[in-house]
Amino acid sequence: MQFEKVSAKKVSDFILEQLEEAIILKDFLAEEQLPTERELAAVFKASRLAVREALSDLEGKGLIEKRIGAKGGTFVLPLTINSHQRTREEVRGGWDDMLKVFEYRSIIEPEAAYLAAKRISTAELELLRGFIETSMEEDCTREMFRSLDVKFHLSIAKASGNDYFEKAVRKIRTKINPALDLMPYNENVRRTSYDKHMLLLEALQAGNGNGAKEAMNQHIDETVHAIYARVVVEGDS
C-alpha cells in the first residue's frame, strides 16, 4: 500500500491555499477589496493571527496589496501585471507536470461538456452566452476577459450535473491559470476565443454531446500549443 506522509500544516496554510485559489480562479477580481481580517477569521473560524499570516504570504507572492488611508484595506492585484516575471520561469520549469495537467484536462472537460449537452438548462445556456458576449465588449479589460473565460469553463462543468467534474475542473484551472495569464491580450485573441466558445455553446444548445466533446477537445489542444509557443518557444528565443 502507498500512504502519504503526514505533514503538519499550519492553519494559516489552509487559509492561504483557499484564498490563493479564489484569486487565481478570479472569484476575487483585480482591484476588489478582500473582507477584513475580522470577517475572514469568522469565515474560516480561525484566529486573526492565522488570517494575518496568510495575507502576508499572499502579499509576498504579489497577489494582494495592503493600502492605508480612508479607502484603505487589502486589495487584489491584477494577476497579469507581474505574471511574466512571476510565472514564466515557473511554468517552463514545471512543463512536464503542466503536460500531465493538460492530459488530465483532455479527459475531464470534454466528458463534462458531453454531459452538459444532455443536462444543461436554458438559464445556464443564457449565462454562457452572456459570458461570451461580455468578453467582446470594447471595455472588457484583460483581467475581466480572463475571469469570463474561467467562469465559462466552470459553468460548463457545473452544467454536467456532476459535482466531481465541477471540482476537478476547478482544480485544473487552479493549475493552468498562471500559464493562461501569460497569454497575450488583443483583438485576435478575443475573436479566436469567441469563435471557440460559440462553437461549444452551439453544440450545448443543440444537445449535441459528441459535438460539444469534440469542440472542447479541439479548444484544449489549441490552448496547449498556444501556451507552449508563448512560454517555451518564445522563452528560448
PDB file of C-alpha atoms in Angstrom:
ATOM      1  CA  MET A   1       0.000   0.000   0.000  1.00  0.00           C
ATOM      2  CA  GLN A   2       1.041   3.589  -0.595  1.00  0.00           C
ATOM      3  CA  PHE A   3       0.391   6.181   2.059  1.00  0.00           C
ATOM      4  CA  GLU A   4       1.134   9.895   2.050  1.00  0.00           C
ATOM      5  CA  LYS A   5       3.443  11.184   4.723  1.00  0.00           C
ATOM      6  CA  VAL A   6       1.819  13.202   7.446  1.00  0.00           C
ATOM      7  CA  SER A   7       2.502  16.903   7.076  1.00  0.00           C
ATOM      8  CA  ALA A   8       1.907  19.342   9.875  1.00  0.00           C
ATOM      9  CA  LYS A   9       0.146  22.258   8.215  1.00  0.00           C
ATOM     10  CA  LYS A  10      -0.466  25.487   9.994  1.00  0.00           C
ATOM     11  CA  VAL A  11      -3.957  26.907   9.992  1.00  0.00           C
ATOM     12  CA  SER A  12      -2.622  29.863   8.043  1.00  0.00           C
ATOM     13  CA  ASP A  13      -1.518  27.492   5.267  1.00  0.00           C
ATOM     14  CA  PHE A  14      -5.066  26.215   4.802  1.00  0.00           C
ATOM     15  CA  ILE A  15      -6.343  29.795   4.660  1.00  0.00           C
ATOM     16  CA  LEU A  16      -3.590  30.739   2.212  1.00  0.00           C
ATOM     17  CA  GLU A  17      -4.442  27.860  -0.135  1.00  0.00           C
ATOM     18  CA  GLN A  18      -8.123  28.752  -0.273  1.00  0.00           C
ATOM     19  CA  LEU A  19      -7.590  32.481  -0.766  1.00  0.00           C
ATOM     20  CA  GLU A  20      -4.901  31.905  -3.386  1.00  0.00           C
ATOM     21  CA  GLU A  21      -7.199  29.547  -5.295  1.00  0.00           C
ATOM     22  CA  ALA A  22     -10.028  32.082  -5.150  1.00  0.00           C
ATOM     23  CA  ILE A  23      -7.751  34.779  -6.563  1.00  0.00           C
ATOM     24  CA  ILE A  24      -6.289  32.563  -9.285  1.00  0.00           C
ATOM     25  CA  LEU A  25      -9.776  31.460 -10.329  1.00  0.00           C
ATOM     26  CA  LYS A  26     -10.940  35.103 -10.390  1.00  0.00           C
ATOM     27  CA  ASP A  27     -13.501  34.636  -7.632  1.00  0.00           C
ATOM     28  CA  PHE A  28     -11.946  37.903  -6.480  1.00  0.00           C
ATOM     29  CA  LEU A  29     -11.312  40.285  -9.361  1.00  0.00           C
ATOM     30  CA  ALA A  30      -8.437  42.723  -9.713  1.00  0.00           C
ATOM     31  CA  GLU A  31      -8.819  45.809  -7.509  1.00  0.00           C
ATOM     32  CA  GLU A  32     -11.529  44.088  -5.482  1.00  0.00           C
ATOM     33  CA  GLN A  33     -11.208  44.567  -1.745  1.00  0.00           C
ATOM     34  CA  LEU A  34     -10.934  41.443   0.369  1.00  0.00           C
ATOM     35  CA  PRO A  35     -13.012  41.079   3.542  1.00  0.00           C
ATOM     36  CA  THR A  36     -11.374  42.423   6.694  1.00  0.00           C
ATOM     37  CA  GLU A  37      -9.187  40.232   8.911  1.00  0.00           C
ATOM     38  CA  ARG A  38     -12.046  40.008  11.387  1.00  0.00           C
ATOM     39  CA  GLU A  39     -14.500  38.914   8.685  1.00  0.00           C
ATOM     40  CA  LEU A  40     -12.090  36.349   7.240  1.00  0.00           C
ATOM     41  CA  ALA A  41     -11.386  34.977  10.700  1.00  0.00           C
ATOM     42  CA  ALA A  42     -15.125  34.457  11.143  1.00  0.00           C
ATOM     43  CA  VAL A  43     -15.457  32.775   7.740  1.00  0.00           C
ATOM     44  CA  PHE A  44     -12.566  30.380   8.348  1.00  0.00           C
ATOM     45  CA  LYS A  45     -13.321  30.019  12.061  1.00  0.00           C
ATOM     46  CA  ALA A  46      -9.691  30.809  12.755  1.00  0.00           C
ATOM     47  CA  SER A  47      -7.720  33.386  14.693  1.00  0.00           C
ATOM     48  CA  ARG A  48      -6.946  36.795  13.249  1.00  0.00           C
ATOM     49  CA  LEU A  49      -3.255  35.936  13.630  1.00  0.00           C
ATOM     50  CA  ALA A  50      -3.644  32.957  11.273  1.00  0.00           C
ATOM     51  CA  VAL A  51      -5.507  35.142   8.782  1.00  0.00           C
ATOM     52  CA  ARG A  52      -2.834  37.839   9.056  1.00  0.00           C
ATOM     53  CA  GLU A  53      -0.081  35.287   8.318  1.00  0.00           C
ATOM     54  CA  ALA A  54      -1.962  34.031   5.245  1.00  0.00           C
ATOM     55  CA  LEU A  55      -2.469  37.559   3.946  1.00  0.00           C
ATOM     56  CA  SER A  56       1.211  38.308   4.473  1.00  0.00           C
ATOM     57  CA  ASP A  57       2.133  35.297   2.322  1.00  0.00           C
ATOM     58  CA  LEU A  58      -0.304  36.390  -0.393  1.00  0.00           C
ATOM     59  CA  GLU A  59       1.254  39.843  -0.360  1.00  0.00           C
ATOM     60  CA  GLY A  60       4.707  38.269  -0.676  1.00  0.00           C
ATOM     61  CA  LYS A  61       3.506  36.423  -3.781  1.00  0.00           C
ATOM     62  CA  GLY A  62       2.355  39.675  -5.349  1.00  0.00           C
ATOM     63  CA  LEU A  63      -1.307  38.684  -5.331  1.00  0.00           C
ATOM     64  CA  ILE A  64      -2.632  41.326  -2.940  1.00  0.00           C
ATOM     65  CA  GLU A  65      -1.673  44.764  -1.697  1.00  0.00           C
ATOM     66  CA  LYS A  66      -2.441  46.456   1.615  1.00  0.00           C
ATOM     67  CA  ARG A  67      -3.388  50.108   1.321  1.00  0.00           C
ATOM     68  CA  ILE A  68      -3.769  52.637   4.093  1.00  0.00           C
ATOM     69  CA  GLY A  69      -5.965  55.690   4.362  1.00  0.00           C
ATOM     70  CA  ALA A  70      -9.675  56.425   4.333  1.00  0.00           C
ATOM     71  CA  LYS A  71     -10.208  53.996   1.457  1.00  0.00           C
ATOM     72  CA  GLY A  72      -7.605  51.555   2.670  1.00  0.00           C
ATOM     73  CA  GLY A  73      -7.799  47.805   3.020  1.00  0.00           C
ATOM     74  CA  THR A  74      -6.464  44.712   1.304  1.00  0.00           C
ATOM     75  CA  PHE A  75      -6.916  44.669  -2.470  1.00  0.00           C
ATOM     76  CA  VAL A  76      -6.366  42.031  -5.145  1.00  0.00           C
ATOM     77  CA  LEU A  77      -3.712  42.956  -7.679  1.00  0.00           C
ATOM     78  CA  PRO A  78      -4.176  42.251 -11.402  1.00  0.00           C
ATOM     79  CA  LEU A  79      -2.561  38.854 -11.930  1.00  0.00           C
ATOM     80  CA  THR A  80      -1.378  39.795 -15.399  1.00  0.00           C
ATOM     81  CA  ILE A  81       0.672  42.783 -14.213  1.00  0.00           C
ATOM     82  CA  ASN A  82       3.582  40.724 -12.895  1.00  0.00           C
ATOM     83  CA  SER A  83       2.724  37.391 -14.490  1.00  0.00           C
ATOM     84  CA  HIS A  84       5.647  37.361 -16.921  1.00  0.00           C
ATOM     85  CA  GLN A  85       8.181  37.935 -14.165  1.00  0.00           C
ATOM     86  CA  ARG A  86       6.413  35.774 -11.597  1.00  0.00           C
ATOM     87  CA  THR A  87       5.359  32.699 -13.512  1.00  0.00           C
ATOM     88  CA  ARG A  88       7.104  32.335 -16.874  1.00  0.00           C
ATOM     89  CA  GLU A  89      10.109  30.534 -15.430  1.00  0.00           C
ATOM     90  CA  GLU A  90       7.882  28.572 -13.061  1.00  0.00           C
ATOM     91  CA  VAL A  91       5.745  27.326 -15.950  1.00  0.00           C
ATOM     92  CA  ARG A  92       8.758  26.457 -18.070  1.00  0.00           C
ATOM     93  CA  GLY A  93      10.447  24.694 -15.178  1.00  0.00           C
ATOM     94  CA  GLY A  94       7.343  22.666 -14.457  1.00  0.00           C
ATOM     95  CA  TRP A  95       6.378  21.997 -18.067  1.00  0.00           C
ATOM     96  CA  ASP A  96       6.387  18.205 -17.688  1.00  0.00           C
ATOM     97  CA  ASP A  97       3.889  18.477 -14.844  1.00  0.00           C
ATOM     98  CA  MET A  98       1.847  21.008 -16.832  1.00  0.00           C
ATOM     99  CA  LEU A  99       1.559  18.484 -19.665  1.00  0.00           C
ATOM    100  CA  LYS A 100       0.135  15.975 -17.189  1.00  0.00           C
ATOM    101  CA  VAL A 101      -2.447  18.532 -16.123  1.00  0.00           C
ATOM    102  CA  PHE A 102      -3.430  19.121 -19.748  1.00  0.00           C
ATOM    103  CA  GLU A 103      -3.590  15.365 -20.301  1.00  0.00           C
ATOM    104  CA  TYR A 104      -5.970  15.142 -17.355  1.00  0.00           C
ATOM    105  CA  ARG A 105      -7.921  18.129 -18.658  1.00  0.00           C
ATOM    106  CA  SER A 106      -8.315  16.499 -22.082  1.00  0.00           C
ATOM    107  CA  ILE A 107     -10.196  13.669 -20.379  1.00  0.00           C
ATOM    108  CA  ILE A 108     -12.240  15.607 -17.828  1.00  0.00           C
ATOM    109  CA  GLU A 109     -13.521  18.700 -19.649  1.00  0.00           C
ATOM    110  CA  PRO A 110     -14.662  17.014 -22.897  1.00  0.00           C
ATOM    111  CA  GLU A 111     -16.637  14.467 -20.870  1.00  0.00           C
ATOM    112  CA  ALA A 112     -18.102  17.269 -18.750  1.00  0.00           C
ATOM    113  CA  ALA A 113     -19.131  19.051 -21.954  1.00  0.00           C
ATOM    114  CA  TYR A 114     -20.712  15.837 -23.254  1.00  0.00           C
ATOM    115  CA  LEU A 115     -22.851  15.508 -20.128  1.00  0.00           C
ATOM    116  CA  ALA A 116     -23.638  19.217 -20.079  1.00  0.00           C
ATOM    117  CA  ALA A 117     -25.092  18.968 -23.581  1.00  0.00           C
ATOM    118  CA  LYS A 118     -27.583  16.457 -22.227  1.00  0.00           C
ATOM    119  CA  ARG A 119     -28.406  18.260 -18.980  1.00  0.00           C
ATOM    120  CA  ILE A 120     -27.850  21.993 -19.391  1.00  0.00           C
ATOM    121  CA  SER A 121     -30.765  24.302 -18.627  1.00  0.00           C
ATOM    122  CA  THR A 122     -31.971  27.314 -20.598  1.00  0.00           C
ATOM    123  CA  ALA A 123     -30.788  29.608 -17.797  1.00  0.00           C
ATOM    124  CA  GLU A 124     -27.311  28.049 -17.894  1.00  0.00           C
ATOM    125  CA  LEU A 125     -27.155  28.453 -21.672  1.00  0.00           C
ATOM    126  CA  GLU A 126     -28.030  32.132 -21.337  1.00  0.00           C
ATOM    127  CA  LEU A 127     -25.370  32.531 -18.660  1.00  0.00           C
ATOM    128  CA  LEU A 128     -22.740  31.090 -21.015  1.00  0.00           C
ATOM    129  CA  ARG A 129     -23.919  33.342 -23.839  1.00  0.00           C
ATOM    130  CA  GLY A 130     -23.615  36.327 -21.524  1.00  0.00           C
ATOM    131  CA  PHE A 131     -20.002  35.454 -20.708  1.00  0.00           C
ATOM    132  CA  ILE A 132     -19.162  35.213 -24.412  1.00  0.00           C
ATOM    133  CA  GLU A 133     -20.867  38.473 -25.369  1.00  0.00           C
ATOM    134  CA  THR A 134     -19.332  40.404 -22.472  1.00  0.00           C
ATOM    135  CA  SER A 135     -15.862  39.204 -23.482  1.00  0.00           C
ATOM    136  CA  MET A 136     -16.273  41.017 -26.815  1.00  0.00           C
ATOM    137  CA  GLU A 137     -17.362  44.356 -25.388  1.00  0.00           C
ATOM    138  CA  GLU A 138     -14.983  47.251 -26.021  1.00  0.00           C
ATOM    139  CA  ASP A 139     -14.423  47.963 -22.347  1.00  0.00           C
ATOM    140  CA  CYS A 140     -13.602  44.345 -21.460  1.00  0.00           C
ATOM    141  CA  THR A 141     -10.218  44.505 -19.748  1.00  0.00           C
ATOM    142  CA  ARG A 142      -7.588  41.785 -19.810  1.00  0.00           C
ATOM    143  CA  GLU A 143      -8.422  40.755 -16.241  1.00  0.00           C
ATOM    144  CA  MET A 144     -12.156  40.661 -16.963  1.00  0.00           C
ATOM    145  CA  PHE A 145     -11.529  38.622 -20.117  1.00  0.00           C
ATOM    146  CA  ARG A 146      -9.554  36.047 -18.147  1.00  0.00           C
ATOM    147  CA  SER A 147     -12.267  35.978 -15.475  1.00  0.00           C
ATOM    148  CA  LEU A 148     -15.007  35.367 -18.053  1.00  0.00           C
ATOM    149  CA  ASP A 149     -13.011  32.512 -19.572  1.00  0.00           C
ATOM    150  CA  VAL A 150     -12.729  30.820 -16.181  1.00  0.00           C
ATOM    151  CA  LYS A 151     -16.446  31.311 -15.493  1.00  0.00           C
ATOM    152  CA  PHE A 152     -17.342  29.886 -18.908  1.00  0.00           C
ATOM    153  CA  HIS A 153     -15.452  26.642 -18.353  1.00  0.00           C
ATOM    154  CA  LEU A 154     -16.505  26.227 -14.737  1.00  0.00           C
ATOM    155  CA  SER A 155     -20.132  26.798 -15.714  1.00  0.00           C
ATOM    156  CA  ILE A 156     -19.987  24.026 -18.310  1.00  0.00           C
ATOM    157  CA  ALA A 157     -18.572  21.680 -15.688  1.00  0.00           C
ATOM    158  CA  LYS A 158     -21.364  22.664 -13.311  1.00  0.00           C
ATOM    159  CA  ALA A 159     -23.957  22.094 -16.050  1.00  0.00           C
ATOM    160  CA  SER A 160     -22.761  18.492 -16.305  1.00  0.00           C
ATOM    161  CA  GLY A 161     -24.774  17.908 -13.148  1.00  0.00           C
ATOM    162  CA  ASN A 162     -21.884  16.037 -11.564  1.00  0.00           C
ATOM    163  CA  ASP A 163     -20.123  17.695  -8.634  1.00  0.00           C
ATOM    164  CA  TYR A 164     -16.996  15.626  -9.210  1.00  0.00           C
ATOM    165  CA  PHE A 165     -16.487  17.130 -12.658  1.00  0.00           C
ATOM    166  CA  GLU A 166     -17.008  20.618 -11.284  1.00  0.00           C
ATOM    167  CA  LYS A 167     -14.416  20.080  -8.535  1.00  0.00           C
ATOM    168  CA  ALA A 168     -11.968  18.539 -10.998  1.00  0.00           C
ATOM    169  CA  VAL A 169     -12.236  21.456 -13.434  1.00  0.00           C
ATOM    170  CA  ARG A 170     -11.787  23.918 -10.573  1.00  0.00           C
ATOM    171  CA  LYS A 171      -8.580  22.130  -9.590  1.00  0.00           C
ATOM    172  CA  ILE A 172      -7.395  22.037 -13.204  1.00  0.00           C
ATOM    173  CA  ARG A 173      -7.968  25.753 -13.655  1.00  0.00           C
ATOM    174  CA  THR A 174      -6.028  26.476 -10.482  1.00  0.00           C
ATOM    175  CA  LYS A 175      -3.054  24.730 -12.076  1.00  0.00           C
ATOM    176  CA  ILE A 176      -3.254  26.187 -15.596  1.00  0.00           C
ATOM    177  CA  ASN A 177      -4.477  29.737 -14.971  1.00  0.00           C
ATOM    178  CA  PRO A 178      -0.986  31.096 -14.174  1.00  0.00           C
ATOM    179  CA  ALA A 179       0.101  29.879 -17.628  1.00  0.00           C
ATOM    180  CA  LEU A 180      -3.017  31.269 -19.309  1.00  0.00           C
ATOM    181  CA  ASP A 181      -2.373  34.637 -17.663  1.00  0.00           C
ATOM    182  CA  LEU A 182       0.861  34.782 -19.652  1.00  0.00           C
ATOM    183  CA  MET A 183      -1.003  34.771 -22.949  1.00  0.00           C
ATOM    184  CA  PRO A 184      -1.297  37.993 -24.982  1.00  0.00           C
ATOM    185  CA  TYR A 185      -4.481  40.013 -24.996  1.00  0.00           C
ATOM    186  CA  ASN A 186      -5.573  41.569 -28.247  1.00  0.00           C
ATOM    187  CA  GLU A 187      -8.449  41.583 -30.717  1.00  0.00           C
ATOM    188  CA  ASN A 188      -7.249  38.428 -32.448  1.00  0.00           C
ATOM    189  CA  VAL A 189      -7.115  36.548 -29.138  1.00  0.00           C
ATOM    190  CA  ARG A 190     -10.594  37.751 -28.239  1.00  0.00           C
ATOM    191  CA  ARG A 191     -12.008  36.775 -31.624  1.00  0.00           C
ATOM    192  CA  THR A 192     -10.433  33.312 -31.502  1.00  0.00           C
ATOM    193  CA  SER A 193     -11.816  32.744 -28.019  1.00  0.00           C
ATOM    194  CA  TYR A 194     -15.226  33.980 -29.128  1.00  0.00           C
ATOM    195  CA  ASP A 195     -15.335  31.579 -32.079  1.00  0.00           C
ATOM    196  CA  LYS A 196     -14.282  28.563 -29.995  1.00  0.00           C
ATOM    197  CA  HIS A 197     -16.692  29.340 -27.181  1.00  0.00           C
ATOM    198  CA  MET A 198     -19.568  29.955 -29.601  1.00  0.00           C
ATOM    199  CA  LEU A 199     -18.879  26.586 -31.224  1.00  0.00           C
ATOM    200  CA  LEU A 200     -19.157  24.969 -27.818  1.00  0.00           C
ATOM    201  CA  LEU A 201     -22.310  26.909 -26.958  1.00  0.00           C
ATOM    202  CA  GLU A 202     -23.999  25.914 -30.207  1.00  0.00           C
ATOM    203  CA  ALA A 203     -23.275  22.226 -29.561  1.00  0.00           C
ATOM    204  CA  LEU A 204     -24.560  22.529 -25.994  1.00  0.00           C
ATOM    205  CA  GLN A 205     -27.704  24.330 -27.123  1.00  0.00           C
ATOM    206  CA  ALA A 206     -28.380  21.647 -29.741  1.00  0.00           C
ATOM    207  CA  GLY A 207     -27.954  18.917 -27.143  1.00  0.00           C
ATOM    208  CA  ASN A 208     -25.123  17.547 -29.277  1.00  0.00           C
ATOM    209  CA  GLY A 209     -22.960  15.700 -26.743  1.00  0.00           C
ATOM    210  CA  ASN A 210     -20.429  14.398 -29.263  1.00  0.00           C
ATOM    211  CA  GLY A 211     -20.167  17.828 -30.884  1.00  0.00           C
ATOM    212  CA  ALA A 212     -19.588  19.521 -27.524  1.00  0.00           C
ATOM    213  CA  LYS A 213     -16.996  16.915 -26.615  1.00  0.00           C
ATOM    214  CA  GLU A 214     -15.119  17.379 -29.901  1.00  0.00           C
ATOM    215  CA  ALA A 215     -15.281  21.172 -29.686  1.00  0.00           C
ATOM    216  CA  MET A 216     -13.838  21.077 -26.175  1.00  0.00           C
ATOM    217  CA  ASN A 217     -11.109  18.666 -27.281  1.00  0.00           C
ATOM    218  CA  GLN A 218     -10.040  20.997 -30.085  1.00  0.00           C
ATOM    219  CA  HIS A 219     -10.178  24.017 -27.795  1.00  0.00           C
ATOM    220  CA  ILE A 220      -7.938  22.348 -25.210  1.00  0.00           C
ATOM    221  CA  ASP A 221      -5.473  21.101 -27.839  1.00  0.00           C
ATOM    222  CA  GLU A 222      -5.094  24.565 -29.345  1.00  0.00           C
ATOM    223  CA  THR A 223      -4.623  26.061 -25.894  1.00  0.00           C
ATOM    224  CA  VAL A 224      -1.768  23.660 -25.137  1.00  0.00           C
ATOM    225  CA  HIS A 225       0.029  24.607 -28.353  1.00  0.00           C
ATOM    226  CA  ALA A 226      -0.535  28.323 -27.738  1.00  0.00           C
ATOM    227  CA  ILE A 227       0.878  28.152 -24.207  1.00  0.00           C
ATOM    228  CA  TYR A 228       3.858  26.088 -25.392  1.00  0.00           C
ATOM    229  CA  ALA A 229       4.623  28.652 -28.112  1.00  0.00           C
ATOM    230  CA  ARG A 230       4.312  31.520 -25.670  1.00  0.00           C
ATOM    231  CA  VAL A 231       6.125  30.121 -22.651  1.00  0.00           C
ATOM    232  CA  VAL A 232       8.631  27.605 -24.007  1.00  0.00           C
ATOM    233  CA  VAL A 233       9.420  28.579 -27.608  1.00  0.00           C
ATOM    234  CA  GLU A 234       9.403  32.347 -27.098  1.00  0.00           C
ATOM    235  CA  GLY A 235      11.276  31.878 -23.833  1.00  0.00           C
ATOM    236  CA  ASP A 236      14.081  30.102 -25.677  1.00  0.00           C
ATOM    237  CA  SER A 237      14.330  32.738 -28.413  1.00  0.00           C
TER     238      SER A 237
END
